[in-house]
């Protein structure tokens, strides 16, 4: 038991403990996909085939694979049986075979290995290599009789537009693993009011559950594979989520991707959760320009994609709205909320009660102790990105 940011009692089980038990369960573990699959547009029926898993950020995607008892990590040079040196960037399955998308490093003088920065899964420069073709780990690679690790001084560089970013070798996860196998285990997190009463008016208990995203639907849909995490009969869904987020972040850093945080379309001026489709006023929704933007075409009917929403910008907008609402006027807060198309139920409650001295004192203390508690806890969940759909009865995390 622990109180929420508003002092409401919340009860929770350990997500870490639940995951450990699932991985040790012989009736479950053999069916889990630990690597995303590229179905190439065919026979798509499970979450491990989704594009978002293939394109996870570098710190939350699968980090390692095994071939002939040797452990290979992404962003570490690997030597293949053909003696070529490549750097794995993505690990995934293709036609039921474990493969890696790799990039050939450029060798600069003095001896320095350089690879492109922020490379995408669909980048044409990536080479598809079967993991079974990997031969030597980073620490065992030799060039002209000298260890590569000595020549490159345990460092590889990512090339960005105006700078080179050093990446320390070996991959930090190799040290954390200590010779053990690391498994990437994404989860699907659900929230619902689940009192069990027929009448919705009595549904007061909000609860969080999760399923393993790597399980096929025929197994994950079984009731015994839906795991309870936390509940409260007084706290709201975002208050309750704080207990889940803190432990998930701990697992991600030391040892789960990904939960949702979305803009709020409804009849708003920002009707799309994915792109920046917007209008300054409702009457302009009837204009030809809005229709073209909605269809993502130009005046000549050619395809023109709208700019995508950015997770970083959404967080900045949320912080900005709190400053406006708490230190300016509610009218200005409402106006800017419509402009951004964002609503945070946690800090909205602080704003609504900002004249209350006890609330003012609470905000003052939180700004010193932990300012993130003033906002939706999902803003600080490691690996969180925009989610392409929302259903109130599933997640209830309306922004």
PDB file of C-alpha atoms in Angstrom, residues 194-394:
ATOM      1  CA  UNK A 194     -13.469  -3.407 -12.595  1.00  0.00           C
ATOM      2  CA  UNK A 195     -15.779  -3.650  -9.604  1.00  0.00           C
ATOM      3  CA  UNK A 196     -17.757  -6.479 -11.208  1.00  0.00           C
ATOM      4  CA  UNK A 197     -21.118  -4.756 -10.804  1.00  0.00           C
ATOM      5  CA  UNK A 198     -23.537  -4.775 -13.720  1.00  0.00           C
ATOM      6  CA  UNK A 199     -24.313  -1.096 -13.271  1.00  0.00           C
ATOM      7  CA  UNK A 200     -21.457   1.200 -14.320  1.00  0.00           C
ATOM      8  CA  UNK A 201     -22.361   3.688 -11.597  1.00  0.00           C
ATOM      9  CA  UNK A 202     -20.918   1.328  -8.992  1.00  0.00           C
ATOM     10  CA  UNK A 203     -17.640   0.683 -10.813  1.00  0.00           C
ATOM     11  CA  UNK A 204     -15.362   2.492  -8.377  1.00  0.00           C
ATOM     12  CA  UNK A 205     -12.282   0.270  -8.399  1.00  0.00           C
ATOM     13  CA  UNK A 206      -9.734   1.309 -11.020  1.00  0.00           C
ATOM     14  CA  UNK A 207      -7.173  -1.412 -11.739  1.00  0.00           C
ATOM     15  CA  UNK A 208      -4.112  -2.007 -13.910  1.00  0.00           C
ATOM     16  CA  UNK A 209      -3.402  -5.315 -15.638  1.00  0.00           C
ATOM     17  CA  UNK A 210      -0.841  -6.471 -18.174  1.00  0.00           C
ATOM     18  CA  UNK A 211      -0.277  -9.205 -20.724  1.00  0.00           C
ATOM     19  CA  UNK A 212       2.972 -10.235 -22.398  1.00  0.00           C
ATOM     20  CA  UNK A 213       3.078  -8.622 -25.841  1.00  0.00           C
ATOM     21  CA  UNK A 214       5.258 -11.457 -27.135  1.00  0.00           C
ATOM     22  CA  UNK A 215       2.549 -14.088 -26.690  1.00  0.00           C
ATOM     23  CA  UNK A 216       0.326 -14.989 -29.661  1.00  0.00           C
ATOM     24  CA  UNK A 217      -3.354 -13.945 -29.261  1.00  0.00           C
ATOM     25  CA  UNK A 218      -4.642 -17.483 -28.652  1.00  0.00           C
ATOM     26  CA  UNK A 219      -2.502 -17.592 -25.497  1.00  0.00           C
ATOM     27  CA  UNK A 220      -2.464 -13.967 -24.323  1.00  0.00           C
ATOM     28  CA  UNK A 221      -6.284 -13.895 -24.516  1.00  0.00           C
ATOM     29  CA  UNK A 222      -6.539 -16.600 -21.859  1.00  0.00           C
ATOM     30  CA  UNK A 223      -7.695 -15.170 -18.533  1.00  0.00           C
ATOM     31  CA  UNK A 224      -4.782 -16.692 -16.586  1.00  0.00           C
ATOM     32  CA  UNK A 225      -2.312 -14.773 -18.772  1.00  0.00           C
ATOM     33  CA  UNK A 226      -3.804 -11.394 -17.817  1.00  0.00           C
ATOM     34  CA  UNK A 227      -1.971 -10.294 -14.674  1.00  0.00           C
ATOM     35  CA  UNK A 228      -3.186  -7.924 -11.977  1.00  0.00           C
ATOM     36  CA  UNK A 229      -0.816  -5.123 -10.934  1.00  0.00           C
ATOM     37  CA  UNK A 230      -2.536  -2.429  -8.889  1.00  0.00           C
ATOM     38  CA  UNK A 231      -5.941  -1.117  -7.789  1.00  0.00           C
ATOM     39  CA  UNK A 232      -7.701   1.574  -5.771  1.00  0.00           C
ATOM     40  CA  UNK A 233     -11.314   2.442  -5.005  1.00  0.00           C
ATOM     41  CA  UNK A 234     -10.494   6.123  -4.509  1.00  0.00           C
ATOM     42  CA  UNK A 235      -7.555   7.090  -6.746  1.00  0.00           C
ATOM     43  CA  UNK A 236      -7.956   7.980 -10.424  1.00  0.00           C
ATOM     44  CA  UNK A 237      -6.209   6.085 -13.184  1.00  0.00           C
ATOM     45  CA  UNK A 238      -3.279   8.511 -13.499  1.00  0.00           C
ATOM     46  CA  UNK A 239      -2.743   8.661  -9.738  1.00  0.00           C
ATOM     47  CA  UNK A 240      -2.725   4.872  -9.680  1.00  0.00           C
ATOM     48  CA  UNK A 241      -0.324   4.591 -12.605  1.00  0.00           C
ATOM     49  CA  UNK A 242       2.508   6.199 -10.614  1.00  0.00           C
ATOM     50  CA  UNK A 243       3.031   2.970  -8.681  1.00  0.00           C
ATOM     51  CA  UNK A 244       3.398   1.045 -11.945  1.00  0.00           C
ATOM     52  CA  UNK A 245       5.647   3.549 -13.733  1.00  0.00           C
ATOM     53  CA  UNK A 246       8.370   3.721 -11.099  1.00  0.00           C
ATOM     54  CA  UNK A 247       8.991  -0.028 -11.124  1.00  0.00           C
ATOM     55  CA  UNK A 248       8.772  -0.311 -14.919  1.00  0.00           C
ATOM     56  CA  UNK A 249      11.439   2.376 -15.233  1.00  0.00           C
ATOM     57  CA  UNK A 250      13.634   0.464 -12.812  1.00  0.00           C
ATOM     58  CA  UNK A 251      13.270  -2.708 -14.922  1.00  0.00           C
ATOM     59  CA  UNK A 252      14.034  -0.821 -18.130  1.00  0.00           C
ATOM     60  CA  UNK A 253      17.202   0.782 -16.797  1.00  0.00           C
ATOM     61  CA  UNK A 254      18.588  -2.133 -14.825  1.00  0.00           C
ATOM     62  CA  UNK A 255      17.412  -5.130 -16.184  1.00  0.00           C
ATOM     63  CA  UNK A 256       9.287  -2.440 -20.488  1.00  0.00           C
ATOM     64  CA  UNK A 257       8.014  -0.617 -23.310  1.00  0.00           C
ATOM     65  CA  UNK A 258       5.603   0.757 -23.600  1.00  0.00           C
ATOM     66  CA  UNK A 259       2.539   2.395 -22.440  1.00  0.00           C
ATOM     67  CA  UNK A 260       0.428   5.090 -23.946  1.00  0.00           C
ATOM     68  CA  UNK A 261       0.177   8.849 -23.653  1.00  0.00           C
ATOM     69  CA  UNK A 262      -1.994  10.546 -26.255  1.00  0.00           C
ATOM     70  CA  UNK A 263      -3.309  13.925 -27.327  1.00  0.00           C
ATOM     71  CA  UNK A 264      -7.045  14.451 -27.015  1.00  0.00           C
ATOM     72  CA  UNK A 265      -8.865  14.788 -30.342  1.00  0.00           C
ATOM     73  CA  UNK A 266     -12.675  14.583 -29.816  1.00  0.00           C
ATOM     74  CA  UNK A 267     -14.106  17.671 -31.537  1.00  0.00           C
ATOM     75  CA  UNK A 268     -10.928  19.611 -30.827  1.00  0.00           C
ATOM     76  CA  UNK A 269      -8.842  21.840 -33.057  1.00  0.00           C
ATOM     77  CA  UNK A 270      -6.180  19.108 -33.077  1.00  0.00           C
ATOM     78  CA  UNK A 271      -8.148  16.054 -34.279  1.00  0.00           C
ATOM     79  CA  UNK A 272      -5.259  13.679 -34.996  1.00  0.00           C
ATOM     80  CA  UNK A 273      -3.193  11.787 -32.406  1.00  0.00           C
ATOM     81  CA  UNK A 274      -0.330  11.054 -34.815  1.00  0.00           C
ATOM     82  CA  UNK A 275       0.222  14.122 -36.997  1.00  0.00           C
ATOM     83  CA  UNK A 276      -0.052  17.880 -36.451  1.00  0.00           C
ATOM     84  CA  UNK A 277      -3.361  18.276 -38.293  1.00  0.00           C
ATOM     85  CA  UNK A 278      -4.968  21.354 -36.717  1.00  0.00           C
ATOM     86  CA  UNK A 279      -7.110  24.426 -37.328  1.00  0.00           C
ATOM     87  CA  UNK A 280      -7.321  27.714 -35.398  1.00  0.00           C
ATOM     88  CA  UNK A 281     -11.152  27.575 -35.153  1.00  0.00           C
ATOM     89  CA  UNK A 282     -14.012  25.099 -35.624  1.00  0.00           C
ATOM     90  CA  UNK A 283     -15.499  26.898 -38.641  1.00  0.00           C
ATOM     91  CA  UNK A 284     -12.282  26.298 -40.600  1.00  0.00           C
ATOM     92  CA  UNK A 285     -12.888  22.554 -40.437  1.00  0.00           C
ATOM     93  CA  UNK A 286     -15.226  23.100 -43.397  1.00  0.00           C
ATOM     94  CA  UNK A 287     -12.522  24.702 -45.535  1.00  0.00           C
ATOM     95  CA  UNK A 288     -10.875  23.107 -48.580  1.00  0.00           C
ATOM     96  CA  UNK A 289      -7.453  23.598 -46.995  1.00  0.00           C
ATOM     97  CA  UNK A 290      -8.446  21.535 -43.952  1.00  0.00           C
ATOM     98  CA  UNK A 291      -9.885  18.815 -46.193  1.00  0.00           C
ATOM     99  CA  UNK A 292      -6.615  18.657 -48.152  1.00  0.00           C
ATOM    100  CA  UNK A 293      -4.620  18.509 -44.917  1.00  0.00           C
ATOM    101  CA  UNK A 294      -6.927  15.773 -43.632  1.00  0.00           C
ATOM    102  CA  UNK A 295      -6.433  13.721 -46.818  1.00  0.00           C
ATOM    103  CA  UNK A 296      -2.709  14.621 -46.821  1.00  0.00           C
ATOM    104  CA  UNK A 297      -2.683  15.906 -50.395  1.00  0.00           C
ATOM    105  CA  UNK A 298      -1.622  19.203 -51.972  1.00  0.00           C
ATOM    106  CA  UNK A 299      -3.680  21.486 -54.236  1.00  0.00           C
ATOM    107  CA  UNK A 300      -2.875  19.293 -57.251  1.00  0.00           C
ATOM    108  CA  UNK A 301      -3.947  16.096 -55.514  1.00  0.00           C
ATOM    109  CA  UNK A 302      -0.436  14.747 -54.947  1.00  0.00           C
ATOM    110  CA  UNK A 303       0.477  13.053 -51.685  1.00  0.00           C
ATOM    111  CA  UNK A 304       1.850  15.431 -49.030  1.00  0.00           C
ATOM    112  CA  UNK A 305       2.274  14.015 -45.557  1.00  0.00           C
ATOM    113  CA  UNK A 306       1.548  16.104 -42.483  1.00  0.00           C
ATOM    114  CA  UNK A 307       4.274  16.668 -39.901  1.00  0.00           C
ATOM    115  CA  UNK A 308       4.178  13.999 -37.201  1.00  0.00           C
ATOM    116  CA  UNK A 309       3.589  14.840 -33.561  1.00  0.00           C
ATOM    117  CA  UNK A 310       6.694  14.621 -31.405  1.00  0.00           C
ATOM    118  CA  UNK A 311       6.785  13.063 -27.944  1.00  0.00           C
ATOM    119  CA  UNK A 312       9.254  15.705 -26.746  1.00  0.00           C
ATOM    120  CA  UNK A 313       6.990  18.527 -27.940  1.00  0.00           C
ATOM    121  CA  UNK A 314       3.978  16.941 -26.240  1.00  0.00           C
ATOM    122  CA  UNK A 315       5.831  16.854 -22.917  1.00  0.00           C
ATOM    123  CA  UNK A 316       6.946  20.473 -23.343  1.00  0.00           C
ATOM    124  CA  UNK A 317       3.338  21.493 -24.070  1.00  0.00           C
ATOM    125  CA  UNK A 318       2.162  19.719 -20.903  1.00  0.00           C
ATOM    126  CA  UNK A 319       4.732  21.533 -18.764  1.00  0.00           C
ATOM    127  CA  UNK A 320       3.871  24.836 -20.419  1.00  0.00           C
ATOM    128  CA  UNK A 321       0.156  24.337 -19.731  1.00  0.00           C
ATOM    129  CA  UNK A 322       0.843  23.786 -16.044  1.00  0.00           C
ATOM    130  CA  UNK A 323       2.859  27.018 -15.803  1.00  0.00           C
ATOM    131  CA  UNK A 324       0.086  28.915 -17.589  1.00  0.00           C
ATOM    132  CA  UNK A 325      -2.713  27.412 -15.510  1.00  0.00           C
ATOM    133  CA  UNK A 326      -1.049  27.711 -12.116  1.00  0.00           C
ATOM    134  CA  UNK A 327       0.670  31.068 -12.514  1.00  0.00           C
ATOM    135  CA  UNK A 328      -1.603  32.795 -15.046  1.00  0.00           C
ATOM    136  CA  UNK A 329      -5.365  32.615 -15.646  1.00  0.00           C
ATOM    137  CA  UNK A 330      -7.697  29.645 -16.144  1.00  0.00           C
ATOM    138  CA  UNK A 331      -9.034  31.287 -19.306  1.00  0.00           C
ATOM    139  CA  UNK A 332      -5.559  31.399 -20.827  1.00  0.00           C
ATOM    140  CA  UNK A 333      -4.968  27.803 -19.725  1.00  0.00           C
ATOM    141  CA  UNK A 334      -8.160  26.702 -21.478  1.00  0.00           C
ATOM    142  CA  UNK A 335      -7.226  28.601 -24.643  1.00  0.00           C
ATOM    143  CA  UNK A 336      -3.736  27.128 -24.825  1.00  0.00           C
ATOM    144  CA  UNK A 337      -5.085  23.670 -23.998  1.00  0.00           C
ATOM    145  CA  UNK A 338      -7.225  23.849 -27.140  1.00  0.00           C
ATOM    146  CA  UNK A 339      -4.261  25.157 -29.106  1.00  0.00           C
ATOM    147  CA  UNK A 340      -1.998  22.277 -28.035  1.00  0.00           C
ATOM    148  CA  UNK A 341      -4.780  19.690 -28.005  1.00  0.00           C
ATOM    149  CA  UNK A 342      -3.443  18.341 -24.695  1.00  0.00           C
ATOM    150  CA  UNK A 343      -5.037  17.774 -21.300  1.00  0.00           C
ATOM    151  CA  UNK A 344      -3.286  16.297 -18.253  1.00  0.00           C
ATOM    152  CA  UNK A 345      -5.764  15.164 -15.581  1.00  0.00           C
ATOM    153  CA  UNK A 346      -3.148  15.204 -12.824  1.00  0.00           C
ATOM    154  CA  UNK A 347      -1.914  18.798 -13.085  1.00  0.00           C
ATOM    155  CA  UNK A 348      -5.407  19.940 -14.109  1.00  0.00           C
ATOM    156  CA  UNK A 349      -6.532  19.052 -10.588  1.00  0.00           C
ATOM    157  CA  UNK A 350      -3.704  21.141  -9.128  1.00  0.00           C
ATOM    158  CA  UNK A 351      -4.714  24.044 -11.369  1.00  0.00           C
ATOM    159  CA  UNK A 352      -8.419  23.820 -10.466  1.00  0.00           C
ATOM    160  CA  UNK A 353      -7.521  24.037  -6.760  1.00  0.00           C
ATOM    161  CA  UNK A 354      -4.635  26.495  -7.032  1.00  0.00           C
ATOM    162  CA  UNK A 355      -6.279  29.002  -4.652  1.00  0.00           C
ATOM    163  CA  UNK A 356      -6.350  26.403  -1.874  1.00  0.00           C
ATOM    164  CA  UNK A 357      -3.432  27.101   0.479  1.00  0.00           C
ATOM    165  CA  UNK A 358      -2.867  23.396   1.157  1.00  0.00           C
ATOM    166  CA  UNK A 359      -2.594  22.774  -2.604  1.00  0.00           C
ATOM    167  CA  UNK A 360      -0.183  25.685  -2.952  1.00  0.00           C
ATOM    168  CA  UNK A 361       1.958  24.167  -0.202  1.00  0.00           C
ATOM    169  CA  UNK A 362       1.806  20.711  -1.839  1.00  0.00           C
ATOM    170  CA  UNK A 363       2.919  22.165  -5.193  1.00  0.00           C
ATOM    171  CA  UNK A 364       5.741  24.061  -3.496  1.00  0.00           C
ATOM    172  CA  UNK A 365       6.991  20.879  -1.804  1.00  0.00           C
ATOM    173  CA  UNK A 366       6.702  18.756  -4.955  1.00  0.00           C
ATOM    174  CA  UNK A 367       8.642  21.304  -6.998  1.00  0.00           C
ATOM    175  CA  UNK A 368      11.519  20.804  -4.572  1.00  0.00           C
ATOM    176  CA  UNK A 369      11.208  17.045  -3.948  1.00  0.00           C
ATOM    177  CA  UNK A 370      10.002  15.620  -7.292  1.00  0.00           C
ATOM    178  CA  UNK A 371       8.393  17.954  -9.896  1.00  0.00           C
ATOM    179  CA  UNK A 372       7.439  14.986 -12.116  1.00  0.00           C
ATOM    180  CA  UNK A 373       4.692  14.049  -9.619  1.00  0.00           C
ATOM    181  CA  UNK A 374       2.793  17.156 -10.722  1.00  0.00           C
ATOM    182  CA  UNK A 375       2.205  15.524 -14.105  1.00  0.00           C
ATOM    183  CA  UNK A 376       0.898  12.381 -15.722  1.00  0.00           C
ATOM    184  CA  UNK A 377       3.314   9.625 -14.542  1.00  0.00           C
ATOM    185  CA  UNK A 378       3.497   8.198 -18.071  1.00  0.00           C
ATOM    186  CA  UNK A 379       5.521  11.255 -19.101  1.00  0.00           C
ATOM    187  CA  UNK A 380       8.502   9.790 -17.260  1.00  0.00           C
ATOM    188  CA  UNK A 381       8.066   6.175 -18.379  1.00  0.00           C
ATOM    189  CA  UNK A 382      11.237   5.083 -20.181  1.00  0.00           C
ATOM    190  CA  UNK A 383      10.620   4.338 -23.849  1.00  0.00           C
ATOM    191  CA  UNK A 384       7.159   5.899 -23.993  1.00  0.00           C
ATOM    192  CA  UNK A 385       6.091   7.245 -27.367  1.00  0.00           C
ATOM    193  CA  UNK A 386       2.863   8.375 -28.983  1.00  0.00           C
ATOM    194  CA  UNK A 387       0.319   5.585 -29.222  1.00  0.00           C
ATOM    195  CA  UNK A 388      -1.667   5.344 -32.465  1.00  0.00           C
ATOM    196  CA  UNK A 389      -5.033   4.528 -30.896  1.00  0.00           C
ATOM    197  CA  UNK A 390      -7.038   5.050 -27.741  1.00  0.00           C
ATOM    198  CA  UNK A 391     -10.025   3.344 -26.186  1.00  0.00           C
ATOM    199  CA  UNK A 392     -11.275   4.718 -22.844  1.00  0.00           C
ATOM    200  CA  UNK A 393     -12.310   1.293 -21.547  1.00  0.00           C
ATOM    201  CA  UNK A 394      -8.828  -0.078 -22.226  1.00  0.00           C
TER     202      UNK A 394
END
